[in-house]
Short mmCIF file of C-alpha atoms and ligand atoms in Angstrom, two decimals:
data_model
loop_
_atom_site.label_atom_id
_atom_site.label_comp_id
_atom_site.label_asym_id
_atom_site.label_seq_id
_atom_site.Cartn_x
_atom_site.Cartn_y
_atom_site.Cartn_z
CA UNK A 1 0.00 0.00 0.00
CA UNK A 2 1.19 3.55 -0.72
CA UNK A 3 2.63 4.99 2.52
CA UNK A 4 2.07 8.54 1.22
CA UNK A 5 -1.68 7.99 1.59
CA UNK A 6 -1.26 8.11 5.38
CA UNK A 7 1.08 11.12 5.52
CA UNK A 8 -0.26 14.38 6.93
CA UNK A 9 -0.28 17.43 4.63
CA UNK A 10 3.24 18.88 4.27
CA UNK A 11 2.23 22.27 5.70
CA UNK A 12 0.74 20.72 8.82
CA UNK A 13 3.86 18.62 9.46
CA UNK A 14 5.89 21.73 10.18
CA UNK A 15 3.66 22.94 13.01
CA UNK A 16 4.94 22.42 16.55
CA UNK A 17 2.75 22.27 19.64
CA UNK A 18 4.35 22.88 23.01
CA UNK A 19 3.29 20.26 25.56
CA UNK A 20 3.75 20.94 29.28
CA UNK A 21 3.67 17.94 31.59
CA UNK A 22 2.74 18.44 35.24
CA UNK A 23 3.92 15.39 37.19
CA UNK A 24 6.36 12.58 36.36
CA UNK A 25 5.15 9.87 38.71
CA UNK A 26 3.67 6.49 37.73
CA UNK A 27 1.71 7.90 34.81
CA UNK A 28 3.53 11.14 33.98
CA UNK A 29 6.91 9.45 33.52
CA UNK A 30 5.41 7.02 31.00
CA UNK A 31 3.64 9.83 29.16
CA UNK A 32 6.99 11.67 28.90
CA UNK A 33 8.70 8.52 27.65
CA UNK A 34 6.12 7.93 24.92
CA UNK A 35 6.13 11.60 23.86
CA UNK A 36 9.91 11.41 23.43
CA UNK A 37 10.25 7.86 22.03
CA UNK A 38 7.31 7.99 19.64
CA UNK A 39 7.67 11.62 18.55
CA UNK A 40 7.70 10.81 14.82
CA UNK A 41 4.71 8.47 14.95
CA UNK A 42 2.75 10.97 17.04
CA UNK A 43 3.63 13.77 14.60
CA UNK A 44 2.40 11.65 11.70
CA UNK A 45 -0.90 10.93 13.47
CA UNK A 46 -1.36 14.46 14.72
CA UNK A 47 -0.13 16.61 11.89
CA UNK A 48 2.10 18.55 14.29
CA UNK A 49 5.20 17.82 16.32
CA UNK A 50 4.39 17.45 20.00
CA UNK A 51 7.34 19.09 21.70
CA UNK A 52 7.67 18.24 25.39
CA UNK A 53 8.54 21.71 26.63
CA UNK A 54 9.02 20.79 30.29
CA UNK A 55 8.05 18.58 33.19
CA UNK A 56 6.99 20.11 36.51
CA UNK A 57 7.64 18.09 39.66
CA UNK A 58 8.14 18.71 43.37
CA UNK A 59 11.63 17.30 43.56
CA UNK A 60 13.84 17.33 40.46
CA UNK A 61 16.22 14.78 41.97
CA UNK A 62 13.58 12.20 42.94
CA UNK A 63 14.25 8.75 41.46
CA UNK A 64 12.07 8.05 38.38
CA UNK A 65 10.91 4.86 36.63
CA UNK A 66 12.10 6.32 33.34
CA UNK A 67 15.38 8.00 32.46
CA UNK A 68 14.29 11.45 31.24
CA UNK A 69 16.48 14.44 30.21
CA UNK A 70 17.24 16.42 33.36
CA UNK A 71 16.98 19.77 31.55
CA UNK A 72 13.26 19.18 30.99
CA UNK A 73 12.51 19.25 34.73
CA UNK A 74 11.35 22.30 36.63
CA UNK A 75 9.66 23.09 39.92
CA UNK A 76 8.04 26.20 38.39
CA UNK A 77 4.83 24.67 37.06
CA UNK A 78 3.13 28.02 36.62
CA UNK A 79 5.69 29.40 34.14
CA UNK A 80 5.67 26.10 32.24
CA UNK A 81 1.89 26.21 31.89
CA UNK A 82 1.88 29.78 30.59
CA UNK A 83 4.01 28.90 27.57
CA UNK A 84 2.14 25.74 26.52
CA UNK A 85 -0.39 24.83 23.82
CA UNK A 86 -1.32 21.60 25.60
CA UNK A 87 -1.06 21.05 29.37
CA UNK A 88 -1.10 17.49 30.71
CA UNK A 89 -1.93 17.48 34.42
CA UNK A 90 -0.78 14.27 36.15
CA UNK A 91 0.04 15.55 39.63
CA UNK A 92 -3.14 14.36 41.28
CA UNK A 93 -4.84 15.96 44.31
CA UNK A 94 -6.92 19.12 44.42
CA UNK A 95 -4.22 21.77 44.70
CA UNK A 96 -2.13 23.00 42.98
CA UNK A 97 -3.69 20.94 40.16
CA UNK A 98 -6.91 23.01 40.10
CA UNK A 99 -5.09 26.38 40.04
CA UNK A 100 -2.71 25.20 37.32
CA UNK A 101 -5.56 23.90 35.14
CA UNK A 102 -7.33 27.25 35.54
CA UNK A 103 -4.11 29.05 34.61
CA UNK A 104 -3.76 26.83 31.55
CA UNK A 105 -7.31 27.69 30.43
CA UNK A 106 -6.69 31.38 31.07
CA UNK A 107 -3.64 31.22 28.81
CA UNK A 108 -5.54 29.45 26.02
CA UNK A 109 -4.06 25.97 26.47
CA UNK A 110 -5.89 22.72 25.87
CA UNK A 111 -5.90 20.57 29.01
CA UNK A 112 -5.64 16.80 29.45
CA UNK A 113 -5.87 15.36 32.96
CA UNK A 114 -6.29 12.04 34.73
CA UNK A 115 -7.29 13.64 38.01
CA UNK A 116 -10.56 11.96 39.04
CA UNK A 117 -10.38 13.35 42.58
CA UNK A 118 -10.39 16.92 41.27
CA UNK A 119 -12.97 16.29 38.52
CA UNK A 120 -15.37 14.58 40.93
CA UNK A 121 -15.35 17.66 43.12
CA UNK A 122 -14.89 20.50 40.64
CA UNK A 123 -15.40 19.00 37.17
CA UNK A 124 -18.53 20.96 36.20
CA UNK A 125 -16.96 24.35 36.98
CA UNK A 126 -13.73 23.45 35.16
CA UNK A 127 -15.60 22.18 32.06
CA UNK A 128 -17.64 25.37 32.07
CA UNK A 129 -14.52 27.54 32.16
CA UNK A 130 -12.91 25.53 29.34
CA UNK A 131 -16.13 25.71 27.27
CA UNK A 132 -16.40 29.45 27.81
CA UNK A 133 -12.83 29.85 26.52
CA UNK A 134 -13.55 27.54 23.53
CA UNK A 135 -10.96 25.07 24.83
CA UNK A 136 -10.95 21.36 25.33
CA UNK A 137 -10.56 19.66 28.72
CA UNK A 138 -10.21 15.89 28.28
CA UNK A 139 -9.89 13.28 30.98
CA UNK A 140 -10.18 9.76 29.54
CA UNK A 141 -7.55 8.49 32.03
CA UNK A 142 -9.62 9.60 35.03
CA UNK A 143 -11.98 6.60 34.81
CA UNK A 144 -10.86 3.00 34.35
CA UNK A 145 -7.24 3.76 33.29
CA UNK A 146 -6.52 2.37 29.84
CA UNK A 147 -10.13 1.54 28.97
CA UNK A 148 -11.60 3.89 26.37
CA UNK A 149 -14.90 4.52 28.12
CA UNK A 150 -15.51 8.27 28.38
CA UNK A 151 -15.09 8.94 24.66
CA UNK A 152 -17.53 6.15 23.68
CA UNK A 153 -20.05 7.53 26.17
CA UNK A 154 -19.55 11.11 25.03
CA UNK A 155 -19.16 10.54 21.27
CA UNK A 156 -20.22 7.08 20.12
CA UNK A 157 -23.34 6.97 22.31
CA UNK A 158 -24.22 10.65 21.88
CA UNK A 159 -27.25 9.70 19.76
CA UNK A 160 -28.54 7.10 22.21
CA UNK A 161 -30.09 7.25 25.66
CA UNK A 162 -28.12 5.53 28.39
CA UNK A 163 -30.32 4.02 31.09
CA UNK A 164 -27.76 2.44 33.39
CA UNK A 165 -23.99 2.23 33.80
CA UNK A 166 -22.42 -0.34 36.12
CA UNK A 167 -18.67 -0.28 36.55
CA UNK A 168 -15.94 -2.22 38.27
CA UNK A 169 -13.76 0.87 38.39
CA UNK A 170 -11.40 0.12 41.25
CA UNK A 171 -8.83 -2.60 40.63
CA UNK A 172 -7.72 -2.92 44.26
CA UNK A 173 -11.17 -3.81 45.57
CA UNK A 174 -11.85 -6.11 42.62
CA UNK A 175 -8.60 -7.92 43.37
CA UNK A 176 -9.54 -8.29 47.07
CA UNK A 177 -13.08 -9.54 46.38
CA UNK A 178 -11.81 -11.87 43.64
CA UNK A 179 -9.17 -13.30 46.01
CA UNK A 180 -11.87 -13.87 48.63
CA UNK A 181 -14.11 -15.54 46.03
CA UNK A 182 -11.47 -17.78 44.48
CA UNK A 183 -9.43 -18.74 47.58
CA UNK A 184 -11.88 -18.30 50.45
CA UNK A 185 -9.54 -15.76 52.05
CA UNK A 186 -10.78 -13.31 54.68
CA UNK A 187 -10.99 -9.61 53.83
CA UNK A 188 -7.91 -8.90 55.96
CA UNK A 189 -5.82 -11.62 54.28
CA UNK A 190 -6.91 -10.58 50.79
CA UNK A 191 -6.05 -6.95 51.58
CA UNK A 192 -2.62 -8.03 52.86
CA UNK A 193 -2.05 -9.94 49.60
CA UNK A 194 -3.14 -6.90 47.55
CA UNK A 195 -0.65 -4.77 49.51
CA UNK A 196 2.13 -7.33 49.06
CA UNK A 197 1.58 -7.39 45.29
CA UNK A 198 1.45 -3.60 45.06
CA UNK A 199 -2.27 -3.39 44.13
CA UNK A 200 -3.14 -1.63 47.39
CA UNK A 201 -1.43 1.51 48.65
CA UNK A 202 0.09 1.77 52.14
CA UNK A 203 -3.10 3.62 53.13
CA UNK A 204 -5.84 1.75 51.26
CA UNK A 205 -8.74 3.81 52.67
CA UNK A 206 -9.72 5.55 49.40
CA UNK A 207 -10.02 2.18 47.67
CA UNK A 208 -11.61 -0.07 50.31
CA UNK A 209 -14.06 2.58 51.55
CA UNK A 210 -15.24 3.12 47.95
CA UNK A 211 -14.17 6.79 47.68
CA UNK A 212 -12.08 6.24 44.54
CA UNK A 213 -14.94 4.36 42.85
CA UNK A 214 -17.37 7.08 43.95
CA UNK A 215 -15.27 9.78 42.23
CA UNK A 216 -15.34 7.74 39.01
CA UNK A 217 -19.07 7.08 39.48
CA UNK A 218 -19.73 10.83 39.59
CA UNK A 219 -17.75 11.36 36.37
CA UNK A 220 -19.46 8.44 34.58
CA UNK A 221 -22.89 9.64 35.68
CA UNK A 222 -22.25 13.22 34.55
CA UNK A 223 -21.26 12.14 31.04
CA UNK A 224 -23.89 9.43 30.70
CA UNK A 225 -26.81 11.58 31.79
CA UNK A 226 -25.67 15.04 30.57
CA UNK A 227 -26.10 16.39 34.07
CA UNK A 228 -23.39 17.56 36.45
CA UNK A 229 -22.94 15.24 39.44
CA UNK A 230 -20.31 15.57 42.11
CA UNK A 231 -18.84 13.30 44.73
CA UNK A 232 -21.36 14.35 47.36
CA UNK A 233 -24.22 13.10 45.13
CA UNK A 234 -22.86 9.56 45.33
CA UNK A 235 -24.13 7.12 47.97
CA UNK A 236 -20.96 5.29 48.98
CA UNK A 237 -20.35 2.05 50.85
CA UNK A 238 -17.00 0.23 50.70
CA UNK A 239 -16.08 -3.42 51.09
CA UNK A 240 -14.65 -3.51 54.63
CA UNK A 241 -17.76 -5.21 56.02
CA UNK A 242 -17.82 -8.01 53.41
CA UNK A 243 -16.89 -11.26 55.12
CA UNK A 244 -15.63 -14.59 53.83
CA UNK A 245 -19.01 -16.01 54.94
CA UNK A 246 -20.86 -13.49 52.74
CA UNK A 247 -18.72 -14.43 49.76
CA UNK A 248 -19.21 -18.16 50.37
CA UNK A 249 -22.96 -17.79 50.83
CA UNK A 250 -23.25 -15.67 47.68
CA UNK A 251 -21.23 -18.24 45.75
CA UNK A 252 -23.44 -21.01 47.06
CA UNK A 253 -26.48 -19.16 45.78
CA UNK A 254 -24.98 -18.56 42.31
CA UNK A 255 -23.70 -15.00 42.86
CA UNK A 256 -20.39 -13.19 43.04
CA UNK A 257 -19.85 -10.04 45.10
CA UNK A 258 -18.34 -7.05 43.25
CA UNK A 259 -17.88 -3.43 44.26
CA UNK A 260 -19.88 -1.58 41.61
CA UNK A 261 -20.28 2.09 40.77
CA UNK A 262 -23.83 2.33 39.44
CA UNK A 263 -25.44 5.33 37.76
CA UNK A 264 -29.04 4.69 36.85
CA UNK A 265 -31.96 6.64 35.50
CA UNK A 266 -35.03 6.12 37.70
CA UNK A 267 -38.53 7.52 37.99
CA UNK A 268 -38.79 10.24 40.61
CA UNK A 269 -40.54 8.63 43.61
CA UNK A 270 -44.10 9.82 44.28
CA UNK A 271 -44.17 12.76 46.68
CA UNK A 272 -40.73 14.13 45.67
CA UNK A 273 -41.04 17.74 44.61
CA UNK A 274 -38.89 17.99 41.51
CA UNK A 275 -40.78 20.66 39.62
CA UNK A 276 -42.66 18.14 37.49
CA UNK A 277 -39.50 16.34 36.32
CA UNK A 278 -40.39 12.67 35.85
CA UNK A 279 -36.97 11.03 36.03
CA UNK A 280 -33.78 11.43 38.03
CA UNK A 281 -30.47 9.69 38.42
CA UNK A 282 -29.16 7.71 41.35
CA UNK A 283 -25.39 7.31 41.65
CA UNK A 284 -24.13 4.76 44.14
CA UNK A 285 -21.17 2.62 45.05
CA UNK A 286 -21.67 -0.51 47.13
CA UNK A 287 -20.81 -4.20 47.28
CA UNK A 288 -23.29 -5.91 44.96
CA UNK A 289 -24.33 -9.50 44.32
CA UNK A 290 -24.20 -10.30 40.60
CA UNK A 291 -25.30 -13.57 39.01
CA UNK A 292 -22.17 -15.56 38.18
CA UNK A 293 -23.09 -15.58 34.48
CA UNK A 294 -23.28 -11.77 34.29
CA UNK A 295 -20.48 -10.36 32.05
CA UNK A 296 -19.11 -8.29 34.96
CA UNK A 297 -18.78 -11.45 37.08
CA UNK A 298 -16.00 -12.60 34.73
CA UNK A 299 -13.81 -9.60 35.57
CA UNK A 300 -11.03 -11.03 37.72
CA UNK A 301 -7.99 -9.73 39.56
CA UNK A 302 -7.27 -6.01 39.34
CA UNK A 303 -9.01 -5.57 35.98
CA UNK A 304 -11.76 -3.00 35.41
CA UNK A 305 -14.88 -3.12 33.26
CA UNK A 306 -17.82 -0.88 32.56
CA UNK A 307 -21.19 -2.31 31.52
CA UNK A 308 -23.57 0.09 29.79
CA UNK A 309 -27.25 -0.33 29.04
CA UNK A 310 -28.62 2.05 26.41
CA UNK A 311 -32.05 2.27 24.79
CA UNK A 312 -30.91 1.60 21.22
CA UNK A 313 -27.47 -0.01 21.59
CA UNK A 314 -28.62 -2.46 24.25
CA UNK A 315 -25.86 -3.88 26.42
CA UNK A 316 -22.18 -2.98 25.92
CA UNK A 317 -19.13 -3.91 27.96
CA UNK A 318 -15.70 -2.25 28.03
CA UNK A 319 -12.91 -4.22 29.70
CA UNK A 320 -9.20 -3.71 30.40
CA UNK A 321 -6.52 -2.46 32.76
CA UNK A 322 -7.86 0.20 35.07
CA UNK A 323 -4.54 1.45 36.38
CA UNK A 324 -0.78 1.32 35.98
CA UNK A 325 1.62 3.86 34.53
CA UNK A 326 1.84 2.63 30.94
CA UNK A 327 -1.82 1.58 30.45
CA UNK A 328 -3.01 4.91 31.87
CA UNK A 329 -0.49 6.77 29.70
CA UNK A 330 -2.21 5.22 26.67
CA UNK A 331 -5.47 6.97 27.59
CA UNK A 332 -3.63 10.26 28.26
CA UNK A 333 -1.85 10.13 24.89
CA UNK A 334 -5.13 9.35 23.12
CA UNK A 335 -6.55 12.58 24.52
CA UNK A 336 -3.39 14.52 23.64
CA UNK A 337 -3.38 13.34 20.00
CA UNK A 338 -7.07 14.00 19.60
CA UNK A 339 -6.77 17.51 21.08
CA UNK A 340 -3.66 18.25 19.01
CA UNK A 341 -5.43 17.20 15.80
CA UNK A 342 -8.13 19.69 16.58
CA UNK A 343 -5.55 22.39 17.20
CA UNK A 344 -3.97 21.59 13.83
CA UNK A 345 -7.18 21.34 11.86
CA UNK A 346 -9.07 24.10 13.67
CA UNK A 347 -12.61 24.05 15.01
CA UNK A 348 -13.97 24.45 18.49
CA UNK A 349 -13.09 22.10 21.33
CA UNK A 350 -15.50 19.35 22.29
CA UNK A 351 -17.80 20.70 24.93
CA UNK A 352 -19.73 18.93 27.65
CA UNK A 353 -23.46 18.79 27.01
CA UNK A 354 -24.91 19.43 30.42
CA UNK A 355 -28.61 19.94 29.98
CA UNK A 356 -28.84 19.75 33.76
CA UNK A 357 -32.46 18.63 33.89
CA UNK A 358 -32.14 15.37 35.78
CA UNK A 359 -32.30 15.67 39.56
CA UNK A 360 -30.07 13.60 41.80
CA UNK A 361 -32.10 10.85 43.42
CA UNK A 362 -30.99 9.57 46.81
CA UNK A 363 -30.55 5.91 47.61
CA UNK A 364 -34.17 5.84 48.87
CA UNK A 365 -35.35 6.11 45.25
CA UNK A 366 -33.60 2.87 44.33
CA UNK A 367 -35.32 -0.48 44.29
CA UNK A 368 -33.13 -3.56 44.11
CA UNK A 369 -33.21 -7.13 45.18
CA UNK A 370 -31.49 -7.74 48.51
CA UNK A 371 -29.51 -10.56 50.00
CA UNK A 372 -29.88 -10.83 53.78
CA UNK A 373 -27.93 -13.14 56.06
CA UNK A 374 -29.37 -13.94 59.49
CA UNK A 375 -28.18 -15.92 62.48
CA UNK A 376 -31.40 -17.24 64.04
CA UNK A 377 -32.50 -19.66 66.73
CA UNK A 378 -32.99 -23.18 65.38
CA UNK A 379 -36.51 -23.81 66.61
CA UNK A 380 -39.94 -24.46 65.11
CA UNK A 381 -41.83 -21.46 63.72
CA UNK A 382 -38.77 -19.28 63.02
CA UNK A 383 -39.19 -19.29 59.25
CA UNK A 384 -42.88 -18.49 59.55
CA UNK A 385 -42.20 -15.54 61.87
CA UNK A 386 -39.54 -14.10 59.58
CA UNK A 387 -41.65 -14.58 56.44
CA UNK A 388 -44.58 -12.85 58.14
CA UNK A 389 -42.38 -9.89 59.03
CA UNK A 390 -41.19 -9.49 55.45
CA UNK A 391 -44.79 -9.67 54.20
CA UNK A 392 -45.90 -7.09 56.77
CA UNK A 393 -43.36 -4.60 55.33
CA UNK A 394 -44.26 -5.31 51.71
CA UNK A 395 -40.96 -7.05 50.90
CA UNK A 396 -41.49 -10.35 49.15
CA UNK A 397 -39.03 -13.21 49.43
CA UNK A 398 -37.68 -14.86 46.27
CA UNK A 399 -35.58 -17.53 47.97
CA UNK A 400 -34.84 -18.57 51.53
CA UNK A 401 -32.27 -21.12 52.60
CA UNK A 402 -31.54 -22.47 56.06
CA UNK A 403 -28.34 -24.15 57.17
CA UNK A 404 -28.23 -25.69 60.63
CA UNK A 405 -24.71 -25.93 61.98
CA UNK A 406 -24.19 -29.14 63.89
CA UNK A 407 -21.63 -27.53 66.16
CA UNK A 408 -24.22 -24.92 67.01
CA UNK A 409 -27.01 -27.50 67.47
CA UNK A 410 -29.37 -27.75 70.51
CA UNK A 411 -27.51 -27.31 73.78
CA UNK A 412 -27.47 -29.89 76.58
CA UNK A 413 -29.63 -27.62 78.72
CA UNK A 414 -32.34 -27.67 76.03
CA UNK A 415 -31.66 -24.12 74.73
CA UNK A 416 -32.08 -24.04 70.95
CA UNK A 417 -29.02 -24.07 68.69
CA UNK A 418 -28.62 -21.63 65.86
CA UNK A 419 -29.17 -21.72 62.14
CA UNK A 420 -27.94 -19.54 59.31
CA UNK A 421 -30.66 -18.11 57.10
CA UNK A 422 -29.97 -16.62 53.69
CA UNK A 423 -32.76 -14.71 52.06
CA UNK A 424 -32.93 -13.16 48.59
CA UNK A 425 -35.83 -10.75 48.19
CA UNK A 426 -37.71 -9.57 45.13
CA UNK A 427 -37.20 -5.88 44.27
CA UNK A 428 -37.87 -3.66 47.25
CA UNK A 429 -37.27 -0.05 48.16
CA UNK A 430 -34.43 0.95 50.47
CA UNK A 431 -36.97 2.24 52.99
CA UNK A 432 -39.04 -0.96 53.03
CA UNK A 433 -35.92 -3.09 53.35
CA UNK A 434 -34.47 -0.93 56.14
CA UNK A 435 -37.76 -1.13 58.08
CA UNK A 436 -37.85 -4.92 57.61
CA UNK A 437 -34.28 -5.36 58.81
CA UNK A 438 -34.97 -3.12 61.81
CA UNK A 439 -38.01 -5.20 62.73
CA UNK A 440 -36.11 -8.47 62.28
CA UNK A 441 -33.39 -7.26 64.63
CA UNK A 442 -36.10 -6.84 67.29
CA UNK A 443 -37.23 -10.51 67.11
CA UNK A 444 -36.12 -12.59 70.09
CA UNK A 445 -35.37 -15.53 67.78
CA UNK A 446 -32.72 -13.51 65.89
CA UNK A 447 -29.15 -13.59 67.20
CA UNK A 448 -27.81 -11.18 64.56
CA UNK A 449 -28.26 -9.81 61.05
CA UNK A 450 -24.96 -10.88 59.50
CA UNK A 451 -25.25 -9.11 56.14
CA UNK A 452 -27.45 -6.94 53.97
CA UNK A 453 -26.24 -6.63 50.37
CA UNK A 454 -27.84 -5.47 47.13
CA UNK A 455 -28.28 -7.72 44.11
CA UNK A 456 -28.05 -6.39 40.51
CA UNK A 457 -28.00 -7.83 37.04
CA UNK A 458 -30.76 -10.43 37.45
P1 LIG B 1 2.23 9.96 41.41
O1 LIG B 1 3.00 8.74 41.05
O2 LIG B 1 2.00 10.28 42.83
O3 LIG B 1 2.99 11.20 40.73
C1 LIG B 1 2.63 12.53 40.99
C2 LIG B 1 3.63 13.44 40.29
O4 LIG B 1 3.21 14.78 40.46
C3 LIG B 1 5.05 13.34 40.86
O5 LIG B 1 5.99 13.42 39.83
C4 LIG B 1 5.16 14.58 41.75
O6 LIG B 1 6.44 15.14 41.83
C5 LIG B 1 4.26 15.55 41.03
N1 LIG B 1 3.65 16.49 41.97
C6 LIG B 1 2.76 16.23 42.96
N2 LIG B 1 2.46 17.37 43.63
C7 LIG B 1 3.17 18.35 43.03
C8 LIG B 1 3.30 19.74 43.26
N3 LIG B 1 2.65 20.34 44.26
N4 LIG B 1 4.11 20.46 42.45
C9 LIG B 1 4.81 19.87 41.47
N5 LIG B 1 4.74 18.54 41.20
C10 LIG B 1 3.93 17.80 41.96
O7 LIG B 1 0.79 9.96 40.70
P2 LIG B 1 0.31 9.01 39.50
O8 LIG B 1 0.00 7.65 40.02
O9 LIG B 1 1.21 9.16 38.33
O10 LIG B 1 -1.12 9.69 39.18
C11 LIG B 1 -1.20 10.93 38.52
C12 LIG B 1 -2.67 11.25 38.25
O11 LIG B 1 -3.21 10.27 37.39
C13 LIG B 1 -3.56 11.26 39.49
O12 LIG B 1 -4.54 12.25 39.34
C14 LIG B 1 -4.19 9.90 39.49
O13 LIG B 1 -5.44 9.87 40.14
C15 LIG B 1 -4.35 9.67 38.00
N6 LIG B 1 -4.43 8.27 37.61
C16 LIG B 1 -3.44 7.42 38.03
C17 LIG B 1 -3.52 6.08 37.67
C18 LIG B 1 -2.44 5.11 38.08
O14 LIG B 1 -2.54 3.95 37.72
N7 LIG B 1 -1.41 5.54 38.79
C19 LIG B 1 -4.62 5.62 36.91
C20 LIG B 1 -5.60 6.53 36.50
C21 LIG B 1 -5.49 7.86 36.87
P3 LIG B 1 7.68 14.35 42.50
O15 LIG B 1 7.99 13.24 41.53
O16 LIG B 1 8.78 15.35 42.56
O17 LIG B 1 7.20 13.87 43.82
#
């Protein structure tokens, strides 16, 4: 085939775009490496040379994964930003990242970032500022690392209506839950293994408490439903309470437990005053029982996947590496090339379409099936009493299973032993379920409610 067919126009080839990189950590160092190593290929794809004009860091002498020219490094991020056409922000955290992105926009630079923490808090105001300046702010790397998910939602599905997005968007928690599922390990042992293998940070709080997934959930929801959502709109529950017994019981019943970020369009519950708006969006992160034949159930180890349901497209799944320097750099470079092409060819930046009409619905608007584990007295009439209580609160039971533990069998003094009850309900509201669980806790035949988990995908 004629290679000339793929060459950019000669005039465009001569253009140079100055690229400022903020941060040279796990991701930034790989982005710098690719910009330098693949300069010719990137120029051919872009129609302009992407000149790495500098790299801002805290400590110029810090050891790096990649050997990069020392003269590129600076601690003066602000000056670097002011001379750039494209600014790549890979510092992380809220400040100084936010101020530097604003400075970049003020100076007319296109911005690429992977900073989910910042976008989940301040995304809408930053997109608005970029839009107002006619500039592009892209952030494919902020959700699910290497997986191209934001661009398909924003561009490929722009003519469709998304109804639900369910994502495994945190590799650490997926690794832990997968370890527990495949080896029977406890949460603590699986976390220790994740730390040993480098999947979990020294302080794993943001991962195991669901905060990282919640930030990504807010970003996914905003793009999917054309409405700005922030971190505080996300109902968030982590995986620290998930026990080996929960995992085993779920497995026994044909389910796997995953930490999902779910953004879902729902009818506004009766009685909610939303100015006549009929639908809203609930955004939530919580451990979820999925049938073992659901596509997301096959996502093992530290991998990520996002499952989308749309009115016309039906079901779609995007799968891949959700973190890591080089995989994440791939997403960053994709944004850089795309933005640079636009700078070469002209035309306005891609803007966010935030119609802003869908209200945020709290967790009380959600109806799901529930899995409930109970430790109850092993005596006649227990099942009838529990069933009656569920019926009284309008929650219907789909399946109930009782396991009597021999070691916990009737005591010598005649006191009843205990039995484990596992109940899967039909769809019920959060309020009805909470009232049922509260009432169950008050029964004298109940020793404890061992777990309450939501079920999706059935
Ligand atoms: P990292 O390894 O901690 O690197 C951060 C870099 O930013 C370091 O080079 C650091 O400089 C520099 N930096 C931090 N604060 C600075 C400041 N005040 N002034 C100047 N430089 C500063 O972070 P990372 O893992 O590469 O992540 C970067 C971003 O990508 C984050 O927003 C993260 O959420 C996102 N992301 C990461 C991954 C991943 O797999 N790691 C995946 C998706 C998205 P020094 O080197 O001098 O300390």
